[in-house]
Amino acid sequence: MINTQQLKKVYDNGFEAVKNLSLHVHKGDIYGFLGPNGAGKTTTIRMLIGLIEPTSGELEVSNLNVKKNKEEIKKHIGVLPESHGYYEWMTGEEYLQFFSALHKLDKKQRKAKVAEVLDLVSLTSKANVKISQYSRGMRQRLGIARTLIHDPEIIFLDEPTLGLDPQGQKDIENILLNLNKVNGVTIFITSHLLKDIEKICNRVAIVKTGTLMEEDSVQSLLDKYKKEIHKEDLSLEDVFFHLTSDRKEEQ
Ligand SMILES: Nc1ncnc2c1ncn2[C@@H]1O[C@H](COP(=O)(O)OP(=O)(O)OP(=O)(O)O)[C@@H](O)[C@H]1O
Ligand SMILES: [Mg+2]
């Protein structure tokens, strides 16, 4: 679903945010893209969705070369960015109608599609409430609904649970598990909530200062690092700290 080879991003000021990253996301994965602040996660997502140009390297999303198919790619992917605004004056339904129009959905299909995605994120009862009255959890769920409006094969979610209370986090997890299982959506997610990532992701990549430290199934990583980290009930969080803990290097 996603293949990158030696992906690199050097920003205009000379800062190398992503270094030779080779990632492999399979169809049907819930793929956790993990790393400390500043590791290059958002930069990588921006390259994968065609928003910024890589300095070098190859990248393919949905079997399409991203550099050559910037417009076509948009039909295959949904994106919930790290920070984004909502149109406060709209209701949830109007907001999704607006995005269904942007994606040029057939007018007749729009209403049904909006109802379907509202249901997927459990917002049907709030469809006619103004977004200004939505809680942060409801906003994030509406954001996820927005990514689904054109039936993408893969969605990119950059910290969708940031700032949510435990119930809000759990709601998002359940929505994602359901979307993946029932609708077959491949999910590329970044989050700092490693316990949740361990629960919902089948595969993860761990990056540190733009460099890939590991990419594997959660179980393989736990098995591999059991030999190095001597700890009962080893968790993904332990592996993460083991691979990324030298904070001096990051800053
Ligand atoms: N436009 C830019 N110009 C120069 N440097 C940038 C730019 N955008 C990001 N950076 C730097 O690139 C590095 C990676 O940033 P990025 O936002 O990709 O990290 P991240 O892994 O998403 O972090 P976080 O967990 O905080 O969201 C950081 O050091 C950041 O300061
Ligand atoms: Mg980020």
mmCIF file of C-alpha atoms and ligand atoms in Angstrom:
data_model
loop_
_atom_site.group_PDB
_atom_site.id
_atom_site.type_symbol
_atom_site.label_atom_id
_atom_site.label_comp_id
_atom_site.label_asym_id
_atom_site.label_seq_id
_atom_site.Cartn_x
_atom_site.Cartn_y
_atom_site.Cartn_z
ATOM 1 C CA MET A 1 0.000 0.000 0.000
ATOM 2 C CA ILE A 2 2.923 2.297 0.791
ATOM 3 C CA ASN A 3 6.506 1.763 -0.253
ATOM 4 C CA THR A 4 9.242 4.307 0.196
ATOM 5 C CA GLN A 5 12.868 3.921 -0.685
ATOM 6 C CA GLN A 6 15.610 6.060 0.759
ATOM 7 C CA LEU A 7 13.164 8.894 1.325
ATOM 8 C CA LYS A 8 14.892 12.076 2.369
ATOM 9 C CA LYS A 9 13.766 15.599 3.249
ATOM 10 C CA VAL A 10 16.151 18.476 3.719
ATOM 11 C CA TYR A 11 14.252 21.689 4.480
ATOM 12 C CA ASP A 12 15.259 24.985 2.872
ATOM 13 C CA ASN A 13 17.213 25.985 5.972
ATOM 14 C CA GLY A 14 19.421 22.909 5.487
ATOM 15 C CA PHE A 15 17.827 20.843 8.262
ATOM 16 C CA GLU A 16 17.637 17.150 7.402
ATOM 17 C CA ALA A 17 14.309 16.095 8.916
ATOM 18 C CA VAL A 18 13.999 12.685 7.218
ATOM 19 C CA LYS A 19 16.972 10.500 6.383
ATOM 20 C CA ASN A 20 16.842 7.594 3.938
ATOM 21 C CA LEU A 21 13.550 6.228 5.157
ATOM 22 C CA SER A 22 12.346 2.965 3.631
ATOM 23 C CA LEU A 23 8.845 2.087 4.795
ATOM 24 C CA HIS A 24 6.497 -0.719 3.814
ATOM 25 C CA VAL A 25 2.828 -0.575 4.677
ATOM 26 C CA HIS A 26 0.751 -3.542 3.571
ATOM 27 C CA LYS A 27 -2.883 -3.550 2.563
ATOM 28 C CA GLY A 28 -5.051 -3.957 5.660
ATOM 29 C CA ASP A 29 -2.378 -2.800 8.094
ATOM 30 C CA ILE A 30 -3.010 -0.546 11.030
ATOM 31 C CA TYR A 31 0.473 0.864 10.903
ATOM 32 C CA GLY A 32 1.824 2.908 13.796
ATOM 33 C CA PHE A 33 4.423 5.472 12.841
ATOM 34 C CA LEU A 34 6.189 6.273 16.076
ATOM 35 C CA GLY A 35 8.925 8.577 17.208
ATOM 36 C CA PRO A 36 9.705 11.319 19.711
ATOM 37 C CA ASN A 37 8.796 14.965 18.991
ATOM 38 C CA GLY A 38 10.721 16.214 16.003
ATOM 39 C CA ALA A 39 11.512 12.722 14.676
ATOM 40 C CA GLY A 40 10.127 13.585 11.238
ATOM 41 C CA LYS A 41 6.726 11.898 11.367
ATOM 42 C CA THR A 42 4.642 14.808 10.110
ATOM 43 C CA THR A 43 7.284 15.620 7.500
ATOM 44 C CA THR A 44 7.055 12.028 6.242
ATOM 45 C CA ILE A 45 3.252 12.132 6.098
ATOM 46 C CA ARG A 46 3.400 15.400 4.154
ATOM 47 C CA MET A 47 5.638 13.728 1.575
ATOM 48 C CA LEU A 48 3.457 10.606 1.391
ATOM 49 C CA ILE A 49 0.340 12.639 0.648
ATOM 50 C CA GLY A 50 2.086 14.792 -1.942
ATOM 51 C CA LEU A 51 1.972 18.020 0.060
ATOM 52 C CA ILE A 52 5.734 18.584 0.059
ATOM 53 C CA GLU A 53 8.417 17.296 -2.298
ATOM 54 C CA PRO A 54 10.993 14.868 -1.012
ATOM 55 C CA THR A 55 14.587 15.998 -1.510
ATOM 56 C CA SER A 56 15.357 12.524 -2.840
ATOM 57 C CA GLY A 57 14.089 8.967 -2.763
ATOM 58 C CA GLU A 58 11.134 7.106 -4.158
ATOM 59 C CA LEU A 59 7.624 6.842 -2.818
ATOM 60 C CA GLU A 60 4.633 4.863 -3.886
ATOM 61 C CA VAL A 61 1.174 5.033 -2.334
ATOM 62 C CA SER A 62 -1.679 2.802 -3.555
ATOM 63 C CA ASN A 63 0.614 1.559 -6.332
ATOM 64 C CA LEU A 64 1.032 5.100 -7.625
ATOM 65 C CA ASN A 65 4.234 7.070 -7.804
ATOM 66 C CA VAL A 66 3.359 10.046 -5.612
ATOM 67 C CA LYS A 67 5.536 12.550 -7.465
ATOM 68 C CA LYS A 68 3.909 11.735 -10.807
ATOM 69 C CA ASN A 69 0.296 11.323 -9.616
ATOM 70 C CA LYS A 70 -0.396 14.112 -7.148
ATOM 71 C CA GLU A 71 -4.018 14.564 -8.231
ATOM 72 C CA GLU A 72 -4.877 10.887 -8.696
ATOM 73 C CA ILE A 73 -3.458 10.031 -5.260
ATOM 74 C CA LYS A 74 -6.061 12.266 -3.602
ATOM 75 C CA LYS A 75 -8.797 9.840 -4.657
ATOM 76 C CA HIS A 76 -7.093 6.974 -2.857
ATOM 77 C CA ILE A 77 -6.169 8.615 0.428
ATOM 78 C CA GLY A 78 -7.842 10.412 3.304
ATOM 79 C CA VAL A 79 -5.893 12.696 5.598
ATOM 80 C CA LEU A 80 -6.446 14.005 9.112
ATOM 81 C CA PRO A 81 -3.617 16.493 9.627
ATOM 82 C CA GLU A 82 -1.850 17.174 12.918
ATOM 83 C CA SER A 83 -3.563 20.521 13.391
ATOM 84 C CA HIS A 84 -6.453 21.781 11.366
ATOM 85 C CA GLY A 85 -9.418 24.052 11.712
ATOM 86 C CA TYR A 86 -13.090 23.215 11.568
ATOM 87 C CA TYR A 87 -15.768 25.513 10.249
ATOM 88 C CA GLU A 88 -17.352 26.288 13.577
ATOM 89 C CA TRP A 89 -20.504 27.779 12.140
ATOM 90 C CA MET A 90 -21.434 24.616 10.233
ATOM 91 C CA THR A 91 -23.213 21.580 11.620
ATOM 92 C CA GLY A 92 -21.399 18.237 11.381
ATOM 93 C CA GLU A 93 -23.614 17.269 8.485
ATOM 94 C CA GLU A 94 -23.004 20.525 6.593
ATOM 95 C CA TYR A 95 -19.267 20.127 7.122
ATOM 96 C CA LEU A 96 -19.298 16.651 5.592
ATOM 97 C CA GLN A 97 -21.594 17.807 2.781
ATOM 98 C CA PHE A 98 -19.034 20.476 2.019
ATOM 99 C CA PHE A 99 -16.217 17.930 1.792
ATOM 100 C CA SER A 100 -18.315 15.539 -0.268
ATOM 101 C CA ALA A 101 -18.765 18.394 -2.747
ATOM 102 C CA LEU A 102 -15.024 19.131 -2.716
ATOM 103 C CA HIS A 103 -14.406 15.493 -3.585
ATOM 104 C CA LYS A 104 -16.960 15.845 -6.381
ATOM 105 C CA LEU A 105 -19.224 13.098 -5.130
ATOM 106 C CA ASP A 106 -22.340 12.690 -7.166
ATOM 107 C CA LYS A 107 -25.049 14.956 -5.698
ATOM 108 C CA LYS A 108 -27.445 12.055 -5.254
ATOM 109 C CA GLN A 109 -24.862 10.023 -3.365
ATOM 110 C CA ARG A 110 -23.841 12.800 -1.002
ATOM 111 C CA LYS A 111 -26.637 12.533 1.509
ATOM 112 C CA ALA A 112 -26.314 8.771 1.899
ATOM 113 C CA LYS A 113 -22.533 8.951 2.119
ATOM 114 C CA VAL A 114 -22.622 11.678 4.755
ATOM 115 C CA ALA A 115 -25.100 9.616 6.786
ATOM 116 C CA GLU A 116 -22.882 6.545 6.425
ATOM 117 C CA VAL A 117 -19.685 8.217 7.648
ATOM 118 C CA LEU A 118 -21.531 9.991 10.497
ATOM 119 C CA ASP A 119 -22.689 6.560 11.605
ATOM 120 C CA LEU A 120 -19.163 5.119 11.358
ATOM 121 C CA VAL A 121 -17.933 7.686 13.887
ATOM 122 C CA SER A 122 -21.086 7.573 16.074
ATOM 123 C CA LEU A 123 -22.090 11.168 15.362
ATOM 124 C CA THR A 124 -25.497 10.563 13.791
ATOM 125 C CA SER A 125 -27.313 12.069 16.768
ATOM 126 C CA LYS A 126 -25.105 15.195 16.559
ATOM 127 C CA ALA A 127 -25.440 15.680 12.796
ATOM 128 C CA ASN A 128 -27.450 18.876 13.148
ATOM 129 C CA VAL A 129 -25.490 20.393 16.012
ATOM 130 C CA LYS A 130 -23.072 23.236 15.206
ATOM 131 C CA ILE A 131 -19.393 22.265 15.368
ATOM 132 C CA SER A 132 -18.820 25.151 17.792
ATOM 133 C CA GLN A 133 -20.703 23.018 20.316
ATOM 134 C CA TYR A 134 -18.709 19.831 19.667
ATOM 135 C CA SER A 135 -16.258 18.516 22.264
ATOM 136 C CA ARG A 136 -12.679 17.852 21.171
ATOM 137 C CA GLY A 137 -13.444 14.136 20.917
ATOM 138 C CA MET A 138 -16.435 14.800 18.676
ATOM 139 C CA ARG A 139 -14.353 17.101 16.495
ATOM 140 C CA GLN A 140 -11.703 14.442 16.021
ATOM 141 C CA ARG A 141 -14.364 11.884 15.152
ATOM 142 C CA LEU A 142 -15.828 14.324 12.640
ATOM 143 C CA GLY A 143 -12.300 14.757 11.247
ATOM 144 C CA ILE A 144 -12.063 11.001 10.766
ATOM 145 C CA ALA A 145 -15.481 10.987 9.086
ATOM 146 C CA ARG A 146 -14.163 13.657 6.730
ATOM 147 C CA THR A 147 -11.224 11.461 5.710
ATOM 148 C CA LEU A 148 -13.669 8.684 4.733
ATOM 149 C CA ILE A 149 -16.113 10.647 2.606
ATOM 150 C CA HIS A 150 -14.673 9.498 -0.749
ATOM 151 C CA ASP A 151 -14.039 5.844 0.219
ATOM 152 C CA PRO A 152 -10.246 6.018 0.371
ATOM 153 C CA GLU A 153 -8.161 2.842 0.561
ATOM 154 C CA ILE A 154 -5.818 4.332 3.088
ATOM 155 C CA ILE A 155 -6.148 7.044 5.694
ATOM 156 C CA PHE A 156 -3.348 9.034 7.321
ATOM 157 C CA LEU A 157 -4.075 10.186 10.854
ATOM 158 C CA ASP A 158 -1.497 12.459 12.469
ATOM 159 C CA GLU A 159 -2.037 12.247 16.230
ATOM 160 C CA PRO A 160 -5.827 11.818 16.115
ATOM 161 C CA THR A 161 -6.078 11.270 19.878
ATOM 162 C CA LEU A 162 -4.007 14.297 20.928
ATOM 163 C CA GLY A 163 -5.617 16.039 23.893
ATOM 164 C CA LEU A 164 -8.478 13.575 24.254
ATOM 165 C CA ASP A 165 -9.596 12.116 27.561
ATOM 166 C CA PRO A 166 -9.363 8.322 28.063
ATOM 167 C CA GLN A 167 -12.917 7.757 26.848
ATOM 168 C CA GLY A 168 -12.285 9.916 23.783
ATOM 169 C CA GLN A 169 -9.122 7.938 23.041
ATOM 170 C CA LYS A 170 -10.970 4.648 23.423
ATOM 171 C CA ASP A 171 -13.760 5.821 21.114
ATOM 172 C CA ILE A 172 -11.233 6.634 18.392
ATOM 173 C CA GLU A 173 -9.472 3.283 18.857
ATOM 174 C CA ASN A 174 -12.735 1.396 18.480
ATOM 175 C CA ILE A 175 -13.691 3.400 15.407
ATOM 176 C CA LEU A 176 -10.329 2.649 13.799
ATOM 177 C CA LEU A 177 -10.463 -1.062 14.617
ATOM 178 C CA ASN A 178 -13.952 -1.257 13.149
ATOM 179 C CA LEU A 179 -13.017 0.697 10.032
ATOM 180 C CA ASN A 180 -10.080 -1.586 9.452
ATOM 181 C CA LYS A 181 -11.936 -4.826 10.124
ATOM 182 C CA VAL A 182 -15.300 -4.129 8.555
ATOM 183 C CA ASN A 183 -14.451 -1.606 5.831
ATOM 184 C CA GLY A 184 -10.931 -2.872 5.095
ATOM 185 C CA VAL A 185 -9.364 0.580 5.361
ATOM 186 C CA THR A 186 -5.569 0.620 5.720
ATOM 187 C CA ILE A 187 -4.586 3.032 8.491
ATOM 188 C CA PHE A 188 -1.334 4.943 8.897
ATOM 189 C CA ILE A 189 -1.343 6.567 12.328
ATOM 190 C CA THR A 190 1.046 8.579 14.458
ATOM 191 C CA SER A 191 0.541 8.828 18.185
ATOM 192 C CA HIS A 192 2.507 9.185 21.366
ATOM 193 C CA LEU A 193 0.093 6.907 23.208
ATOM 194 C CA LEU A 194 2.172 3.779 22.903
ATOM 195 C CA LYS A 195 -0.120 1.557 24.944
ATOM 196 C CA ASP A 196 -2.970 2.299 22.567
ATOM 197 C CA ILE A 197 -0.772 1.846 19.538
ATOM 198 C CA GLU A 198 0.293 -1.544 20.876
ATOM 199 C CA LYS A 199 -3.364 -2.506 21.203
ATOM 200 C CA ILE A 200 -4.584 -1.479 17.773
ATOM 201 C CA CYS A 201 -1.586 -1.653 15.389
ATOM 202 C CA ASN A 202 -0.367 -4.834 13.786
ATOM 203 C CA ARG A 203 2.819 -3.233 12.461
ATOM 204 C CA VAL A 204 4.888 -0.254 13.543
ATOM 205 C CA ALA A 205 7.880 1.800 12.514
ATOM 206 C CA ILE A 206 9.989 3.624 15.079
ATOM 207 C CA VAL A 207 11.913 6.687 13.915
ATOM 208 C CA LYS A 208 14.428 8.810 15.722
ATOM 209 C CA THR A 209 15.808 12.097 14.355
ATOM 210 C CA GLY A 210 14.628 11.166 10.862
ATOM 211 C CA THR A 211 16.189 7.697 10.885
ATOM 212 C CA LEU A 212 14.276 4.429 10.854
ATOM 213 C CA MET A 213 15.222 2.375 13.901
ATOM 214 C CA GLU A 214 12.826 -0.517 13.344
ATOM 215 C CA GLU A 215 9.898 -1.570 11.197
ATOM 216 C CA ASP A 216 8.128 -4.796 12.026
ATOM 217 C CA SER A 217 5.062 -6.423 13.483
ATOM 218 C CA VAL A 218 4.483 -5.514 17.101
ATOM 219 C CA GLN A 219 4.882 -9.161 18.114
ATOM 220 C CA SER A 220 8.181 -9.598 16.240
ATOM 221 C CA LEU A 221 9.599 -6.489 17.911
ATOM 222 C CA LEU A 222 8.585 -7.728 21.342
ATOM 223 C CA ASP A 223 10.139 -11.140 20.614
ATOM 224 C CA LYS A 224 13.315 -9.590 19.229
ATOM 225 C CA TYR A 225 13.932 -7.175 22.107
ATOM 226 C CA LYS A 226 13.055 -9.682 24.808
ATOM 227 C CA LYS A 227 16.651 -10.880 24.449
ATOM 228 C CA GLU A 228 18.126 -7.386 24.869
ATOM 229 C CA ILE A 229 15.813 -5.804 27.401
ATOM 230 C CA HIS A 230 15.479 -8.042 30.388
ATOM 231 C CA LYS A 231 12.076 -7.168 31.690
ATOM 232 C CA GLU A 232 8.975 -9.111 32.563
ATOM 233 C CA ASP A 233 5.972 -8.372 30.321
ATOM 234 C CA LEU A 234 7.944 -6.345 27.817
ATOM 235 C CA SER A 235 5.786 -3.696 26.139
ATOM 236 C CA LEU A 236 6.070 -1.693 22.940
ATOM 237 C CA GLU A 237 6.768 1.320 25.154
ATOM 238 C CA ASP A 238 9.874 -0.420 26.576
ATOM 239 C CA VAL A 239 11.122 -1.135 23.046
ATOM 240 C CA PHE A 240 10.390 2.467 22.039
ATOM 241 C CA PHE A 241 12.418 3.894 24.933
ATOM 242 C CA HIS A 242 15.218 1.425 24.315
ATOM 243 C CA LEU A 243 15.507 2.632 20.715
ATOM 244 C CA THR A 244 14.920 6.357 21.172
ATOM 245 C CA SER A 245 15.839 7.308 24.712
ATOM 246 C CA ASP A 246 18.955 9.422 24.108
ATOM 247 C CA ARG A 247 17.145 12.739 24.256
ATOM 248 C CA LYS A 248 20.273 14.840 23.876
ATOM 249 C CA GLU A 249 20.683 13.763 20.262
ATOM 250 C CA GLU A 250 17.161 14.813 19.357
ATOM 251 C CA GLN A 251 17.353 18.431 20.310
HETATM 252 N N1 LIG B 1 9.310 23.895 7.323
HETATM 253 C C1 LIG B 1 10.333 23.497 8.078
HETATM 254 N N2 LIG B 1 11.557 24.050 7.948
HETATM 255 C C2 LIG B 1 12.593 23.638 8.698
HETATM 256 N N3 LIG B 1 12.529 22.653 9.613
HETATM 257 C C3 LIG B 1 11.341 22.063 9.793
HETATM 258 C C4 LIG B 1 10.181 22.445 9.053
HETATM 259 N N4 LIG B 1 9.145 21.680 9.447
HETATM 260 C C5 LIG B 1 9.633 20.857 10.399
HETATM 261 N N5 LIG B 1 10.944 21.099 10.614
HETATM 262 C C6 LIG B 1 11.813 20.379 11.558
HETATM 263 O O1 LIG B 1 11.914 19.037 11.142
HETATM 264 C C7 LIG B 1 11.944 18.156 12.267
HETATM 265 C C8 LIG B 1 10.849 17.136 12.124
HETATM 266 O O2 LIG B 1 9.595 17.784 12.286
HETATM 267 P P1 LIG B 1 8.210 16.990 12.205
HETATM 268 O O3 LIG B 1 7.148 17.984 12.411
HETATM 269 O O4 LIG B 1 8.196 16.172 10.982
HETATM 270 O O5 LIG B 1 8.357 16.026 13.475
HETATM 271 P P2 LIG B 1 7.284 15.089 14.157
HETATM 272 O O6 LIG B 1 7.924 13.737 14.299
HETATM 273 O O7 LIG B 1 5.985 15.176 13.470
HETATM 274 O O8 LIG B 1 7.178 15.728 15.622
HETATM 275 P P3 LIG B 1 5.922 15.841 16.636
HETATM 276 O O9 LIG B 1 5.851 14.530 17.378
HETATM 277 O O10 LIG B 1 6.340 16.950 17.549
HETATM 278 O O11 LIG B 1 4.704 16.164 15.848
HETATM 279 C C9 LIG B 1 11.834 19.043 13.502
HETATM 280 O O12 LIG B 1 13.116 19.255 14.020
HETATM 281 C C10 LIG B 1 11.223 20.329 12.967
HETATM 282 O O13 LIG B 1 11.641 21.441 13.732
HETATM 283 MG MG MG B 2 4.138 15.780 14.018
#
